[in-house]
Amino acid sequence: MDYRAAFQISAAGMAAEKLRLDVTALNLANMHVAGSSAEQVYRPQRVITQTVSFSQQFGRLAGNAAGVQTTVVPQNVAPRMVYEPGHPYANAKGMVAYPGVDNVTEMVTLNTALRAYEANVTAMNAARTMAARALEIGGQQ
Amino acid sequence: MSIEPVSLTASLSAILPASTPALDAFAPLAPVQHPAPGFGDMIARCVGSVNDELVKVDNEVRQVAAGAGPSLHEVMIHLEEARLSFQLLAQVRNRLLDAYQEVMRMQV
């Protein structure tokens, strides 16, 4: 296993966590964007990471980095209806549709992605330290 | 009593005919159409590949600084890879120099 393979594995994990953070930021940015109707309101997105099969993972260890498979899917959540009769987008009952973004869930996802990213960076640094130590073999200290 | 001076060519001519049959046994291996890539070529190739890597990473850093190109962590990982490959080359050079100095210290 090439020492670069360890770097590529960490890079794949970092890319996945970065995407998670981006999507969470997108959800938070659209949290208070009202839609003209309940159908056209923004639907919060979510990152689905798939585990690659063993053969793919083994191929990654052998050198050709495949990366973590990620897909961004919109969540099927009901929009948050707020009573605002004066709003231009209010319907007949005076209700305005806001995206059903759960603030708490998004913040927890944010923190989880941040910690996982840090873990990947730590793993990469450990791999680099091991490679650098191996280069010291036989040297005159 | 006089010592006959030993002539190198004479002694070589004395040795060579005797060793020729042994050399003939290896004759099929001997002919080489083009000179095999030497040690210097190998080192030059290594230096070239390490330099290519450094140039590539330099370009990536420029792209990131300009707001385009690959993501930040990819560039950082490529930087580390380039640094490690350069360190590997430096260590190979150190070992070679050690071996060379060892040979130079040898009493002949």
PDB file of C-alpha atoms in Angstrom:
ATOM      1  CA  MET A   1       0.000   0.000   0.000  1.00  0.00           C
ATOM      2  CA  ASP A   2       1.454   3.259  -1.134  1.00  0.00           C
ATOM      3  CA  TYR A   3       1.794   5.913   1.531  1.00  0.00           C
ATOM      4  CA  ARG A   4      -0.224   8.190  -0.713  1.00  0.00           C
ATOM      5  CA  ALA A   5      -3.201   5.826  -0.429  1.00  0.00           C
ATOM      6  CA  ALA A   6      -3.600   6.789   3.244  1.00  0.00           C
ATOM      7  CA  PHE A   7      -3.626  10.433   2.155  1.00  0.00           C
ATOM      8  CA  GLN A   8      -6.246   9.757  -0.493  1.00  0.00           C
ATOM      9  CA  ILE A   9      -8.501   7.946   1.982  1.00  0.00           C
ATOM     10  CA  SER A  10      -8.309  10.915   4.361  1.00  0.00           C
ATOM     11  CA  ALA A  11      -8.897  13.270   1.443  1.00  0.00           C
ATOM     12  CA  ALA A  12     -12.055  11.392   0.476  1.00  0.00           C
ATOM     13  CA  GLY A  13     -13.354  11.653   4.039  1.00  0.00           C
ATOM     14  CA  MET A  14     -12.519  15.346   4.170  1.00  0.00           C
ATOM     15  CA  ALA A  15     -14.315  15.971   0.869  1.00  0.00           C
ATOM     16  CA  ALA A  16     -17.434  14.215   2.186  1.00  0.00           C
ATOM     17  CA  GLU A  17     -17.443  16.218   5.415  1.00  0.00           C
ATOM     18  CA  LYS A  18     -16.822  19.443   3.520  1.00  0.00           C
ATOM     19  CA  LEU A  19     -19.849  18.704   1.349  1.00  0.00           C
ATOM     20  CA  ARG A  20     -21.904  18.044   4.479  1.00  0.00           C
ATOM     21  CA  LEU A  21     -20.873  21.404   5.891  1.00  0.00           C
ATOM     22  CA  ASP A  22     -21.686  23.169   2.614  1.00  0.00           C
ATOM     23  CA  VAL A  23     -25.151  21.622   2.449  1.00  0.00           C
ATOM     24  CA  THR A  24     -25.822  22.505   6.081  1.00  0.00           C
ATOM     25  CA  ALA A  25     -24.806  26.086   5.396  1.00  0.00           C
ATOM     26  CA  LEU A  26     -27.150  26.102   2.413  1.00  0.00           C
ATOM     27  CA  ASN A  27     -30.019  24.878   4.594  1.00  0.00           C
ATOM     28  CA  LEU A  28     -29.297  27.527   7.209  1.00  0.00           C
ATOM     29  CA  ALA A  29     -29.067  30.231   4.563  1.00  0.00           C
ATOM     30  CA  ASN A  30     -32.474  29.289   3.173  1.00  0.00           C
ATOM     31  CA  MET A  31     -34.074  28.877   6.597  1.00  0.00           C
ATOM     32  CA  HIS A  32     -36.089  32.087   6.419  1.00  0.00           C
ATOM     33  CA  VAL A  33     -36.769  32.231   2.694  1.00  0.00           C
ATOM     34  CA  ALA A  34     -40.514  32.152   2.257  1.00  0.00           C
ATOM     35  CA  GLY A  35     -41.996  30.408  -0.756  1.00  0.00           C
ATOM     36  CA  SER A  36     -44.857  31.786  -2.833  1.00  0.00           C
ATOM     37  CA  SER A  37     -46.675  28.496  -2.237  1.00  0.00           C
ATOM     38  CA  ALA A  38     -46.212  25.429  -0.074  1.00  0.00           C
ATOM     39  CA  GLU A  39     -44.937  23.469  -3.104  1.00  0.00           C
ATOM     40  CA  GLN A  40     -42.352  26.014  -4.161  1.00  0.00           C
ATOM     41  CA  VAL A  41     -40.752  26.445  -0.775  1.00  0.00           C
ATOM     42  CA  TYR A  42     -37.109  25.391  -0.374  1.00  0.00           C
ATOM     43  CA  ARG A  43     -36.702  21.816   0.762  1.00  0.00           C
ATOM     44  CA  PRO A  44     -33.785  21.216   3.106  1.00  0.00           C
ATOM     45  CA  GLN A  45     -31.055  19.065   1.531  1.00  0.00           C
ATOM     46  CA  ARG A  46     -29.202  16.248   3.146  1.00  0.00           C
ATOM     47  CA  VAL A  47     -25.957  14.475   2.271  1.00  0.00           C
ATOM     48  CA  ILE A  48     -26.159  10.715   1.962  1.00  0.00           C
ATOM     49  CA  THR A  49     -22.794   8.981   2.143  1.00  0.00           C
ATOM     50  CA  GLN A  50     -22.621   5.438   0.875  1.00  0.00           C
ATOM     51  CA  THR A  51     -20.097   2.900   1.962  1.00  0.00           C
ATOM     52  CA  VAL A  52     -18.192   1.609  -1.001  1.00  0.00           C
ATOM     53  CA  SER A  53     -18.120  -2.168  -1.366  1.00  0.00           C
ATOM     54  CA  PHE A  54     -15.200  -4.186  -0.120  1.00  0.00           C
ATOM     55  CA  SER A  55     -13.704  -4.696  -3.566  1.00  0.00           C
ATOM     56  CA  GLN A  56     -13.831  -0.978  -4.256  1.00  0.00           C
ATOM     57  CA  GLN A  57     -12.324  -0.227  -0.873  1.00  0.00           C
ATOM     58  CA  PHE A  58      -9.581  -2.765  -1.492  1.00  0.00           C
ATOM     59  CA  GLY A  59      -8.934  -1.188  -4.867  1.00  0.00           C
ATOM     60  CA  ARG A  60      -8.617   2.149  -3.104  1.00  0.00           C
ATOM     61  CA  LEU A  61      -6.040   0.700  -0.751  1.00  0.00           C
ATOM     62  CA  ALA A  62      -4.180  -0.675  -3.748  1.00  0.00           C
ATOM     63  CA  GLY A  63      -3.683   2.806  -5.094  1.00  0.00           C
ATOM     64  CA  ASN A  64      -6.561   4.035  -7.245  1.00  0.00           C
ATOM     65  CA  ALA A  65      -8.475   6.325  -4.962  1.00  0.00           C
ATOM     66  CA  ALA A  66     -12.180   6.095  -5.614  1.00  0.00           C
ATOM     67  CA  GLY A  67     -13.504   8.338  -2.868  1.00  0.00           C
ATOM     68  CA  VAL A  68     -16.595   8.185  -0.706  1.00  0.00           C
ATOM     69  CA  GLN A  69     -19.800   8.085  -2.700  1.00  0.00           C
ATOM     70  CA  THR A  70     -21.944  11.061  -1.756  1.00  0.00           C
ATOM     71  CA  THR A  71     -25.327  12.154  -2.990  1.00  0.00           C
ATOM     72  CA  VAL A  72     -27.315  15.219  -2.020  1.00  0.00           C
ATOM     73  CA  VAL A  73     -31.024  14.508  -1.713  1.00  0.00           C
ATOM     74  CA  PRO A  74     -33.809  16.891  -0.705  1.00  0.00           C
ATOM     75  CA  GLN A  75     -35.547  15.928   2.496  1.00  0.00           C
ATOM     76  CA  ASN A  76     -39.235  15.281   2.389  1.00  0.00           C
ATOM     77  CA  VAL A  77     -40.348  17.511   5.248  1.00  0.00           C
ATOM     78  CA  ALA A  78     -43.488  19.573   5.519  1.00  0.00           C
ATOM     79  CA  PRO A  79     -42.987  23.341   5.239  1.00  0.00           C
ATOM     80  CA  ARG A  80     -43.328  25.415   8.363  1.00  0.00           C
ATOM     81  CA  MET A  81     -46.583  27.439   8.146  1.00  0.00           C
ATOM     82  CA  VAL A  82     -46.501  30.820   9.878  1.00  0.00           C
ATOM     83  CA  TYR A  83     -49.464  33.104  10.291  1.00  0.00           C
ATOM     84  CA  GLU A  84     -48.493  36.388   8.603  1.00  0.00           C
ATOM     85  CA  PRO A  85     -51.550  37.967   6.963  1.00  0.00           C
ATOM     86  CA  GLY A  86     -49.669  41.009   5.685  1.00  0.00           C
ATOM     87  CA  HIS A  87     -47.030  38.974   3.843  1.00  0.00           C
ATOM     88  CA  PRO A  88     -47.180  39.090   0.021  1.00  0.00           C
ATOM     89  CA  TYR A  89     -46.922  35.285  -0.108  1.00  0.00           C
ATOM     90  CA  ALA A  90     -49.704  34.706   2.422  1.00  0.00           C
ATOM     91  CA  ASN A  91     -52.441  32.324   1.254  1.00  0.00           C
ATOM     92  CA  ALA A  92     -56.170  32.668   1.788  1.00  0.00           C
ATOM     93  CA  LYS A  93     -55.862  31.786   5.463  1.00  0.00           C
ATOM     94  CA  GLY A  94     -53.001  34.259   5.980  1.00  0.00           C
ATOM     95  CA  MET A  95     -50.390  31.497   6.305  1.00  0.00           C
ATOM     96  CA  VAL A  96     -46.899  31.802   4.797  1.00  0.00           C
ATOM     97  CA  ALA A  97     -44.809  28.710   3.988  1.00  0.00           C
ATOM     98  CA  TYR A  98     -41.237  28.634   5.273  1.00  0.00           C
ATOM     99  CA  PRO A  99     -38.763  25.776   4.733  1.00  0.00           C
ATOM    100  CA  GLY A 100     -38.966  23.086   7.373  1.00  0.00           C
ATOM    101  CA  VAL A 101     -35.322  23.499   8.371  1.00  0.00           C
ATOM    102  CA  ASP A 102     -34.671  22.198  11.862  1.00  0.00           C
ATOM    103  CA  ASN A 103     -32.204  24.604  13.418  1.00  0.00           C
ATOM    104  CA  VAL A 104     -31.003  22.203  16.105  1.00  0.00           C
ATOM    105  CA  THR A 105     -30.433  19.333  13.694  1.00  0.00           C
ATOM    106  CA  GLU A 106     -28.492  21.577  11.346  1.00  0.00           C
ATOM    107  CA  MET A 107     -26.249  22.842  14.148  1.00  0.00           C
ATOM    108  CA  VAL A 108     -25.566  19.296  15.334  1.00  0.00           C
ATOM    109  CA  THR A 109     -24.761  18.244  11.752  1.00  0.00           C
ATOM    110  CA  LEU A 110     -22.456  21.229  11.497  1.00  0.00           C
ATOM    111  CA  ASN A 111     -20.539  20.246  14.616  1.00  0.00           C
ATOM    112  CA  THR A 112     -20.409  16.572  13.650  1.00  0.00           C
ATOM    113  CA  ALA A 113     -19.021  17.416  10.220  1.00  0.00           C
ATOM    114  CA  LEU A 114     -16.460  19.731  11.793  1.00  0.00           C
ATOM    115  CA  ARG A 115     -15.250  17.088  14.243  1.00  0.00           C
ATOM    116  CA  ALA A 116     -15.142  14.383  11.568  1.00  0.00           C
ATOM    117  CA  TYR A 117     -13.135  16.699   9.324  1.00  0.00           C
ATOM    118  CA  GLU A 118     -10.691  17.296  12.173  1.00  0.00           C
ATOM    119  CA  ALA A 119     -10.417  13.545  12.718  1.00  0.00           C
ATOM    120  CA  ASN A 120      -9.560  13.066   9.050  1.00  0.00           C
ATOM    121  CA  VAL A 121      -6.913  15.785   9.264  1.00  0.00           C
ATOM    122  CA  THR A 122      -5.445  14.102  12.334  1.00  0.00           C
ATOM    123  CA  ALA A 123      -5.342  10.748  10.562  1.00  0.00           C
ATOM    124  CA  MET A 124      -3.599  12.332   7.602  1.00  0.00           C
ATOM    125  CA  ASN A 125      -1.049  14.011   9.853  1.00  0.00           C
ATOM    126  CA  ALA A 126      -0.402  10.692  11.576  1.00  0.00           C
ATOM    127  CA  ALA A 127       0.196   9.029   8.208  1.00  0.00           C
ATOM    128  CA  ARG A 128       2.545  11.831   7.238  1.00  0.00           C
ATOM    129  CA  THR A 129       4.440  11.553  10.514  1.00  0.00           C
ATOM    130  CA  MET A 130       4.823   7.819  10.003  1.00  0.00           C
ATOM    131  CA  ALA A 131       6.184   8.341   6.498  1.00  0.00           C
ATOM    132  CA  ALA A 132       8.598  11.008   7.753  1.00  0.00           C
ATOM    133  CA  ARG A 133       9.751   8.710  10.558  1.00  0.00           C
ATOM    134  CA  ALA A 134      10.335   5.920   8.045  1.00  0.00           C
ATOM    135  CA  LEU A 135      12.563   8.279   6.062  1.00  0.00           C
ATOM    136  CA  GLU A 136      14.747   8.680   9.153  1.00  0.00           C
ATOM    137  CA  ILE A 137      15.677   5.000   9.173  1.00  0.00           C
ATOM    138  CA  GLY A 138      19.406   4.596   9.056  1.00  0.00           C
ATOM    139  CA  GLY A 139      20.200   8.276   9.347  1.00  0.00           C
ATOM    140  CA  GLN A 140      22.767   9.780  11.690  1.00  0.00           C
ATOM    141  CA  GLN A 141      20.232  11.318  14.029  1.00  0.00           C
TER     142      GLN A 141
ATOM    143  CA  MET B   1      70.667 -11.240  -7.842  1.00  0.00           C
ATOM    144  CA  SER B   2      68.415  -9.086  -9.935  1.00  0.00           C
ATOM    145  CA  ILE B   3      64.723  -8.798  -9.780  1.00  0.00           C
ATOM    146  CA  GLU B   4      63.053  -8.729 -13.103  1.00  0.00           C
ATOM    147  CA  PRO B   5      60.757  -5.695 -13.306  1.00  0.00           C
ATOM    148  CA  VAL B   6      57.203  -6.748 -13.653  1.00  0.00           C
ATOM    149  CA  SER B   7      55.568  -5.268 -16.688  1.00  0.00           C
ATOM    150  CA  LEU B   8      51.851  -4.735 -16.468  1.00  0.00           C
ATOM    151  CA  THR B   9      51.170  -5.434 -20.112  1.00  0.00           C
ATOM    152  CA  ALA B  10      53.180  -8.585 -19.932  1.00  0.00           C
ATOM    153  CA  SER B  11      51.296  -9.832 -16.931  1.00  0.00           C
ATOM    154  CA  LEU B  12      47.962  -8.866 -18.508  1.00  0.00           C
ATOM    155  CA  SER B  13      48.840 -10.673 -21.689  1.00  0.00           C
ATOM    156  CA  ALA B  14      49.693 -13.634 -19.536  1.00  0.00           C
ATOM    157  CA  ILE B  15      46.368 -13.504 -17.761  1.00  0.00           C
ATOM    158  CA  LEU B  16      43.990 -12.665 -20.590  1.00  0.00           C
ATOM    159  CA  PRO B  17      44.365 -15.758 -22.781  1.00  0.00           C
ATOM    160  CA  ALA B  18      43.654 -17.946 -19.819  1.00  0.00           C
ATOM    161  CA  SER B  19      40.452 -16.088 -18.913  1.00  0.00           C
ATOM    162  CA  THR B  20      39.065 -15.842 -22.418  1.00  0.00           C
ATOM    163  CA  PRO B  21      37.285 -19.220 -22.399  1.00  0.00           C
ATOM    164  CA  ALA B  22      35.542 -18.222 -19.187  1.00  0.00           C
ATOM    165  CA  LEU B  23      34.469 -14.948 -20.787  1.00  0.00           C
ATOM    166  CA  ASP B  24      33.207 -16.815 -23.837  1.00  0.00           C
ATOM    167  CA  ALA B  25      30.827 -18.710 -21.632  1.00  0.00           C
ATOM    168  CA  PHE B  26      29.115 -15.401 -20.822  1.00  0.00           C
ATOM    169  CA  ALA B  27      29.269 -14.165 -24.377  1.00  0.00           C
ATOM    170  CA  PRO B  28      25.500 -14.272 -25.070  1.00  0.00           C
ATOM    171  CA  LEU B  29      24.960 -11.809 -22.245  1.00  0.00           C
ATOM    172  CA  ALA B  30      27.693  -9.439 -23.312  1.00  0.00           C
ATOM    173  CA  PRO B  31      26.440  -7.768 -26.500  1.00  0.00           C
ATOM    174  CA  VAL B  32      24.350  -4.703 -25.675  1.00  0.00           C
ATOM    175  CA  GLN B  33      22.845  -2.705 -28.501  1.00  0.00           C
ATOM    176  CA  HIS B  34      22.465   0.540 -26.586  1.00  0.00           C
ATOM    177  CA  PRO B  35      24.041   1.425 -23.266  1.00  0.00           C
ATOM    178  CA  ALA B  36      21.791   0.429 -20.393  1.00  0.00           C
ATOM    179  CA  PRO B  37      20.311   3.354 -18.449  1.00  0.00           C
ATOM    180  CA  GLY B  38      22.981   4.189 -15.929  1.00  0.00           C
ATOM    181  CA  PHE B  39      22.755   5.223 -12.356  1.00  0.00           C
ATOM    182  CA  GLY B  40      22.922   8.886 -13.274  1.00  0.00           C
ATOM    183  CA  ASP B  41      19.886   8.489 -15.528  1.00  0.00           C
ATOM    184  CA  MET B  42      17.923   6.971 -12.663  1.00  0.00           C
ATOM    185  CA  ILE B  43      18.821   9.828 -10.335  1.00  0.00           C
ATOM    186  CA  ALA B  44      18.026  12.387 -13.024  1.00  0.00           C
ATOM    187  CA  ARG B  45      14.646  10.760 -13.597  1.00  0.00           C
ATOM    188  CA  CYS B  46      13.877  10.861  -9.857  1.00  0.00           C
ATOM    189  CA  VAL B  47      14.878  14.513  -9.635  1.00  0.00           C
ATOM    190  CA  GLY B  48      12.730  15.262 -12.682  1.00  0.00           C
ATOM    191  CA  SER B  49       9.639  13.568 -11.259  1.00  0.00           C
ATOM    192  CA  VAL B  50      10.035  15.301  -7.898  1.00  0.00           C
ATOM    193  CA  ASN B  51      10.451  18.606  -9.692  1.00  0.00           C
ATOM    194  CA  ASP B  52       7.334  17.929 -11.794  1.00  0.00           C
ATOM    195  CA  GLU B  53       5.388  17.281  -8.627  1.00  0.00           C
ATOM    196  CA  LEU B  54       6.613  20.506  -7.028  1.00  0.00           C
ATOM    197  CA  VAL B  55       5.697  22.504 -10.134  1.00  0.00           C
ATOM    198  CA  LYS B  56       2.243  20.903 -10.237  1.00  0.00           C
ATOM    199  CA  VAL B  57       1.600  21.732  -6.570  1.00  0.00           C
ATOM    200  CA  ASP B  58       2.835  25.269  -7.162  1.00  0.00           C
ATOM    201  CA  ASN B  59       0.265  25.667  -9.930  1.00  0.00           C
ATOM    202  CA  GLU B  60      -2.470  24.307  -7.679  1.00  0.00           C
ATOM    203  CA  VAL B  61      -1.549  26.759  -4.925  1.00  0.00           C
ATOM    204  CA  ARG B  62      -1.784  29.583  -7.460  1.00  0.00           C
ATOM    205  CA  GLN B  63      -5.211  28.366  -8.569  1.00  0.00           C
ATOM    206  CA  VAL B  64      -6.490  28.182  -4.995  1.00  0.00           C
ATOM    207  CA  ALA B  65      -5.141  31.654  -4.299  1.00  0.00           C
ATOM    208  CA  ALA B  66      -7.023  32.859  -7.376  1.00  0.00           C
ATOM    209  CA  GLY B  67     -10.229  31.309  -6.062  1.00  0.00           C
ATOM    210  CA  ALA B  68     -10.406  28.399  -8.508  1.00  0.00           C
ATOM    211  CA  GLY B  69      -9.028  24.913  -8.858  1.00  0.00           C
ATOM    212  CA  PRO B  70      -9.218  22.001  -6.438  1.00  0.00           C
ATOM    213  CA  SER B  71     -10.379  22.233  -2.860  1.00  0.00           C
ATOM    214  CA  LEU B  72      -8.086  23.441  -0.114  1.00  0.00           C
ATOM    215  CA  HIS B  73      -7.513  20.124   1.586  1.00  0.00           C
ATOM    216  CA  GLU B  74      -6.601  18.461  -1.738  1.00  0.00           C
ATOM    217  CA  VAL B  75      -3.928  21.089  -2.310  1.00  0.00           C
ATOM    218  CA  MET B  76      -2.591  20.727   1.227  1.00  0.00           C
ATOM    219  CA  ILE B  77      -2.381  16.949   0.816  1.00  0.00           C
ATOM    220  CA  HIS B  78      -0.593  17.357  -2.506  1.00  0.00           C
ATOM    221  CA  LEU B  79       1.798  19.760  -0.790  1.00  0.00           C
ATOM    222  CA  GLU B  80       2.548  17.145   1.844  1.00  0.00           C
ATOM    223  CA  GLU B  81       3.029  14.486  -0.824  1.00  0.00           C
ATOM    224  CA  ALA B  82       5.454  16.726  -2.687  1.00  0.00           C
ATOM    225  CA  ARG B  83       7.312  17.462   0.524  1.00  0.00           C
ATOM    226  CA  LEU B  84       7.588  13.772   1.366  1.00  0.00           C
ATOM    227  CA  SER B  85       8.829  12.884  -2.112  1.00  0.00           C
ATOM    228  CA  PHE B  86      11.434  15.622  -1.842  1.00  0.00           C
ATOM    229  CA  GLN B  87      12.486  14.340   1.576  1.00  0.00           C
ATOM    230  CA  LEU B  88      12.753  10.849   0.112  1.00  0.00           C
ATOM    231  CA  LEU B  89      15.040  12.184  -2.618  1.00  0.00           C
ATOM    232  CA  ALA B  90      17.132  14.046  -0.032  1.00  0.00           C
ATOM    233  CA  GLN B  91      17.483  10.896   2.057  1.00  0.00           C
ATOM    234  CA  VAL B  92      18.520   8.866  -0.995  1.00  0.00           C
ATOM    235  CA  ARG B  93      21.150  11.508  -1.720  1.00  0.00           C
ATOM    236  CA  ASN B  94      22.367  11.419   1.887  1.00  0.00           C
ATOM    237  CA  ARG B  95      22.759   7.641   1.812  1.00  0.00           C
ATOM    238  CA  LEU B  96      24.582   7.806  -1.524  1.00  0.00           C
ATOM    239  CA  LEU B  97      26.944  10.440  -0.217  1.00  0.00           C
ATOM    240  CA  ASP B  98      27.610   8.322   2.869  1.00  0.00           C
ATOM    241  CA  ALA B  99      28.461   5.349   0.664  1.00  0.00           C
ATOM    242  CA  TYR B 100      30.704   7.491  -1.527  1.00  0.00           C
ATOM    243  CA  GLN B 101      32.582   8.840   1.482  1.00  0.00           C
ATOM    244  CA  GLU B 102      32.937   5.323   2.795  1.00  0.00           C
ATOM    245  CA  VAL B 103      34.584   4.313  -0.445  1.00  0.00           C
ATOM    246  CA  MET B 104      36.843   7.383  -0.406  1.00  0.00           C
ATOM    247  CA  ARG B 105      38.038   6.560   3.117  1.00  0.00           C
ATOM    248  CA  MET B 106      38.991   3.073   2.037  1.00  0.00           C
ATOM    249  CA  GLN B 107      42.705   2.278   2.354  1.00  0.00           C
ATOM    250  CA  VAL B 108      44.021   1.016  -0.963  1.00  0.00           C
TER     251      VAL B 108
END
